[in-house]
Amino acid sequence: MDRIRILATSDVHGYVTPFSYANRKEVDGGLVKIATQIEALRDENTILVDNGDTIQGSPMLYYHHLFRSETTNPMAKILNAMKYDYVNTGNHEFNYGYENAKKYYEDLDAKWICGNIRYSNESINKPYVVHSFPNGRKIALIAAVTDYITNWEQPKNIVNVTFDKVFDFISNAVSLVKTNEQVDAIIVLYHGGYEKDLETGVPTEALTGENVGHRLCSEIDGITAVVSGHQHRSIAGYCEGVCTTQTAFNAKELAMIDITFDGDEIKAVPSLIKPAATYSEALLGLIEDIELETQEWLDKPLGELDEGDLLIHDIFDARVHKHPMVSFLNQVQLERSGADLSGVALANEVVGFNHFITMRDIVSTYVFPNTLAVLEMTGANVLAYLEQCAEYFDLDEEGNFKVSKHFMEPKPQHYNYDMIDGEGVRYTIHVGNPVGQRVSDVYVKNEPLDMNKMYLVVVNNYRATGGGNFEMFKVSKVHEEIQTDVVECIADYIQKVKVIHVNHEDSIKVVK
Ligand SMILES: [Mn+2]
């Protein structure tokens, strides 16, 4: 009986070291700890693949982008040392520009196989590759990135770059494999996730095309396994009979698919593996220089608060009672943009600022690689925006506030609860009211919100393009795009003002 094995990482986001950038404590993650597991599980009939979202996310990569972009990408150094065989592309790969991504792929020893990307309308890679194992088994690998990428990425980062529709691309590639090759299995690497429940097929989100995993498994015949990603969910199971995996982000899991051949019978078994407790110092040493520089840069104070700190001790309470940290983030966005209203969310895990504010405080608090956009929104759309945010809350059986189910499943999305500030802005959320009728007493510049008036609203580019399914942004005109990272906007503001006073008001009332 032959066995082949696929080991897959996905959504590593530059997390190589097993230490938190927020507090330097050792964590149960980091690619070096995954590497220990890979070493134990790998044999000659194994391939090691990465499914993308690899070169953006950690402060180390932000530092590399800002100050060391001419040098070899640290992720390429690590992936080369780990001897990856194939890599796919993720939607975040172009966040630091097409050239940065291209250089990363050139620096890699692994073969870049993402097939649905075109440059100047020419496909960059072939639709599939065939891999032969020493035991004689042959597989076809088909790789694609969510074509929804164009809804998020800054246009300047993807000039001349286009993305073929994932479903059509994979469907066609599978046909090509069936016509032209004799393979034992077809493996899809898909930097995208599942739009429907794997077992029931019930949609779990708006069917926008961002995630089409369920459609791939149910409508294309002949796929043996799908290595999915993008949603950062932990999945090891089957969708319409197709073996599939997905891992949590930041190198917290390794996916493994074992395929056994017994006569005509093929069996694919998925599993997820936790990071090892130990790691190779030699591997970590490959990025020691840039890590040390990053750590030094992270601890440099940029300015200070006029009093106290902005540390967040209870993150749920920070949303129920708008935390001064939120007011400060809105203050930066309002100052930068001149907008009437500013919306900001707290990431799922947030530290807040110490009295002396360092880059470490900023990257631990604003964890997204976003820029800003100012939109022209009618009062009616502003209200629709507030109503959708108000859906975040629910009441438990005792009548206490809790997070509503659809902000927790299929994955926690606390970052889709925006809190809105501005001059003379206040509003009330009645959690006990039906969805769509929860927001009252909305004031802007101390005047009641006018449904027909146009307001300028500043939010990050993710929200501005309707991210989180905020449809009211898609129909609103973009007034201005501010093509500077929000992290940089915050750092610029602090460096300019030096001693920060937070204009905090308890302006969002959340009541039963
Ligand atoms: Mn990701």
mmCIF file of C-alpha atoms in Angstrom, residues 125-271:
data_model
loop_
_atom_site.group_PDB
_atom_site.id
_atom_site.type_symbol
_atom_site.label_atom_id
_atom_site.label_comp_id
_atom_site.label_asym_id
_atom_site.label_seq_id
_atom_site.Cartn_x
_atom_site.Cartn_y
_atom_site.Cartn_z
ATOM 1 C CA ASN A 125 2.374 30.465 -13.955
ATOM 2 C CA LYS A 126 1.049 27.309 -15.592
ATOM 3 C CA PRO A 127 -2.468 26.164 -14.603
ATOM 4 C CA TYR A 128 -1.054 23.094 -12.839
ATOM 5 C CA VAL A 129 2.141 21.221 -12.040
ATOM 6 C CA VAL A 130 2.703 17.485 -11.827
ATOM 7 C CA HIS A 131 4.758 16.111 -8.936
ATOM 8 C CA SER A 132 6.189 12.592 -9.001
ATOM 9 C CA PHE A 133 7.024 10.835 -5.736
ATOM 10 C CA PRO A 134 9.818 8.261 -5.301
ATOM 11 C CA ASN A 135 7.171 5.561 -4.706
ATOM 12 C CA GLY A 136 5.935 6.134 -8.245
ATOM 13 C CA ARG A 137 2.778 8.048 -7.359
ATOM 14 C CA LYS A 138 2.016 11.210 -9.309
ATOM 15 C CA ILE A 139 -0.178 14.124 -8.350
ATOM 16 C CA ALA A 140 -1.297 17.315 -10.036
ATOM 17 C CA LEU A 141 -1.193 20.532 -8.007
ATOM 18 C CA ILE A 142 -3.493 23.408 -8.902
ATOM 19 C CA ALA A 143 -3.098 26.678 -6.987
ATOM 20 C CA ALA A 144 -5.205 29.846 -6.909
ATOM 21 C CA VAL A 145 -5.799 32.952 -4.814
ATOM 22 C CA THR A 146 -9.216 34.497 -4.154
ATOM 23 C CA ASP A 147 -10.018 36.806 -7.060
ATOM 24 C CA TYR A 148 -11.862 39.053 -4.577
ATOM 25 C CA ILE A 149 -8.406 40.529 -3.852
ATOM 26 C CA THR A 150 -9.176 43.454 -6.177
ATOM 27 C CA ASN A 151 -11.847 44.616 -3.724
ATOM 28 C CA TRP A 152 -9.232 45.222 -1.056
ATOM 29 C CA GLU A 153 -5.864 45.898 -2.584
ATOM 30 C CA GLN A 154 -4.714 49.420 -3.286
ATOM 31 C CA PRO A 155 -4.759 49.882 -7.074
ATOM 32 C CA LYS A 156 -1.141 51.109 -7.116
ATOM 33 C CA ASN A 157 -0.015 47.728 -5.754
ATOM 34 C CA ILE A 158 -1.591 45.695 -8.549
ATOM 35 C CA VAL A 159 -1.031 47.788 -11.659
ATOM 36 C CA ASN A 160 -1.307 45.453 -14.699
ATOM 37 C CA VAL A 161 -2.141 42.525 -12.394
ATOM 38 C CA THR A 162 -5.435 40.683 -12.845
ATOM 39 C CA PHE A 163 -6.928 37.577 -11.284
ATOM 40 C CA ASP A 164 -8.885 34.877 -13.097
ATOM 41 C CA LYS A 165 -12.104 33.826 -11.369
ATOM 42 C CA VAL A 166 -11.146 30.994 -9.025
ATOM 43 C CA PHE A 167 -13.993 28.629 -9.851
ATOM 44 C CA ASP A 168 -13.573 28.904 -13.628
ATOM 45 C CA PHE A 169 -9.795 28.694 -13.378
ATOM 46 C CA ILE A 170 -9.786 25.545 -11.211
ATOM 47 C CA SER A 171 -12.578 23.906 -13.169
ATOM 48 C CA ASN A 172 -10.587 24.428 -16.374
ATOM 49 C CA ALA A 173 -7.297 23.315 -14.794
ATOM 50 C CA VAL A 174 -8.895 20.067 -13.562
ATOM 51 C CA SER A 175 -10.163 19.377 -17.108
ATOM 52 C CA LEU A 176 -6.682 20.014 -18.490
ATOM 53 C CA VAL A 177 -5.155 17.582 -15.997
ATOM 54 C CA LYS A 178 -7.725 14.907 -16.837
ATOM 55 C CA THR A 179 -7.126 15.323 -20.581
ATOM 56 C CA ASN A 180 -3.342 15.603 -20.560
ATOM 57 C CA GLU A 181 -1.993 13.724 -17.555
ATOM 58 C CA GLN A 182 -2.138 10.375 -15.840
ATOM 59 C CA VAL A 183 -2.111 11.269 -12.152
ATOM 60 C CA ASP A 184 -3.143 9.443 -8.987
ATOM 61 C CA ALA A 185 -4.634 12.491 -7.282
ATOM 62 C CA ILE A 186 -5.491 16.142 -7.892
ATOM 63 C CA ILE A 187 -4.674 18.546 -5.066
ATOM 64 C CA VAL A 188 -5.964 22.112 -4.994
ATOM 65 C CA LEU A 189 -4.172 24.824 -3.010
ATOM 66 C CA TYR A 190 -6.763 27.532 -2.604
ATOM 67 C CA HIS A 191 -6.069 30.775 -0.772
ATOM 68 C CA GLY A 192 -9.742 31.206 -0.021
ATOM 69 C CA GLY A 193 -12.196 29.536 2.274
ATOM 70 C CA TYR A 194 -15.694 28.185 2.670
ATOM 71 C CA GLU A 195 -18.818 30.190 1.912
ATOM 72 C CA LYS A 196 -21.146 27.456 3.172
ATOM 73 C CA ASP A 197 -21.285 25.065 6.096
ATOM 74 C CA LEU A 198 -19.187 22.045 5.107
ATOM 75 C CA GLU A 199 -21.805 19.557 6.267
ATOM 76 C CA THR A 200 -25.161 21.235 5.637
ATOM 77 C CA GLY A 201 -24.281 23.452 2.649
ATOM 78 C CA VAL A 202 -26.124 26.356 4.271
ATOM 79 C CA PRO A 203 -24.467 29.709 3.384
ATOM 80 C CA THR A 204 -22.419 31.092 6.271
ATOM 81 C CA GLU A 205 -21.809 34.481 4.629
ATOM 82 C CA ALA A 206 -22.947 36.600 1.688
ATOM 83 C CA LEU A 207 -22.045 34.739 -1.516
ATOM 84 C CA THR A 208 -19.737 37.389 -2.935
ATOM 85 C CA GLY A 209 -17.156 35.104 -4.549
ATOM 86 C CA GLU A 210 -14.568 35.839 -1.851
ATOM 87 C CA ASN A 211 -14.747 32.206 -0.733
ATOM 88 C CA VAL A 212 -15.860 29.444 -3.096
ATOM 89 C CA GLY A 213 -14.488 26.307 -1.400
ATOM 90 C CA HIS A 214 -17.871 24.637 -1.131
ATOM 91 C CA ARG A 215 -18.621 25.289 -4.767
ATOM 92 C CA LEU A 216 -15.250 23.831 -5.794
ATOM 93 C CA CYS A 217 -15.909 20.634 -3.846
ATOM 94 C CA SER A 218 -19.523 20.220 -4.909
ATOM 95 C CA GLU A 219 -19.395 21.176 -8.590
ATOM 96 C CA ILE A 220 -15.983 20.032 -9.859
ATOM 97 C CA ASP A 221 -15.470 16.327 -10.291
ATOM 98 C CA GLY A 222 -12.062 14.781 -9.655
ATOM 99 C CA ILE A 223 -10.510 16.869 -6.876
ATOM 100 C CA THR A 224 -8.904 14.637 -4.232
ATOM 101 C CA ALA A 225 -8.182 17.311 -1.639
ATOM 102 C CA VAL A 226 -8.413 21.064 -1.100
ATOM 103 C CA VAL A 227 -5.898 22.899 1.087
ATOM 104 C CA SER A 228 -7.890 26.028 1.909
ATOM 105 C CA GLY A 229 -6.956 29.160 3.846
ATOM 106 C CA HIS A 230 -7.763 32.849 4.146
ATOM 107 C CA GLN A 231 -10.447 32.563 6.863
ATOM 108 C CA HIS A 232 -7.978 31.387 9.520
ATOM 109 C CA ARG A 233 -10.367 28.620 10.603
ATOM 110 C CA SER A 234 -9.209 25.244 11.910
ATOM 111 C CA ILE A 235 -10.647 22.683 9.512
ATOM 112 C CA ALA A 236 -9.712 19.031 8.956
ATOM 113 C CA GLY A 237 -12.629 17.266 7.348
ATOM 114 C CA TYR A 238 -14.579 16.604 4.191
ATOM 115 C CA CYS A 239 -16.753 18.812 2.026
ATOM 116 C CA GLU A 240 -19.050 16.928 -0.351
ATOM 117 C CA GLY A 241 -16.671 13.982 0.044
ATOM 118 C CA VAL A 242 -13.542 16.004 -0.774
ATOM 119 C CA CYS A 243 -10.800 15.957 1.850
ATOM 120 C CA THR A 244 -9.989 19.470 3.061
ATOM 121 C CA THR A 245 -7.911 21.449 5.564
ATOM 122 C CA GLN A 246 -7.566 24.996 6.802
ATOM 123 C CA THR A 247 -5.304 26.297 9.558
ATOM 124 C CA ALA A 248 -5.439 29.080 12.112
ATOM 125 C CA PHE A 249 -3.157 32.023 11.322
ATOM 126 C CA ASN A 250 0.331 33.063 12.480
ATOM 127 C CA ALA A 251 1.797 29.531 12.302
ATOM 128 C CA LYS A 252 -0.370 28.113 15.060
ATOM 129 C CA GLU A 253 -1.166 24.925 13.110
ATOM 130 C CA LEU A 254 0.193 22.656 10.414
ATOM 131 C CA ALA A 255 -2.154 20.829 8.050
ATOM 132 C CA MET A 256 -1.433 17.266 6.978
ATOM 133 C CA ILE A 257 -3.158 15.195 4.327
ATOM 134 C CA ASP A 258 -2.238 11.531 3.990
ATOM 135 C CA ILE A 259 -3.344 9.849 0.808
ATOM 136 C CA THR A 260 -3.180 6.061 0.655
ATOM 137 C CA PHE A 261 -3.633 3.884 -2.409
ATOM 138 C CA ASP A 262 -4.896 0.356 -1.958
ATOM 139 C CA GLY A 263 -5.520 -1.170 -5.363
ATOM 140 C CA ASP A 264 -8.052 1.158 -7.008
ATOM 141 C CA GLU A 265 -9.058 2.618 -3.694
ATOM 142 C CA ILE A 266 -7.837 6.094 -2.733
ATOM 143 C CA LYS A 267 -8.232 7.356 0.797
ATOM 144 C CA ALA A 268 -7.378 10.912 1.864
ATOM 145 C CA VAL A 269 -7.206 11.689 5.561
ATOM 146 C CA PRO A 270 -6.834 15.271 6.844
ATOM 147 C CA SER A 271 -5.454 16.367 10.196
#
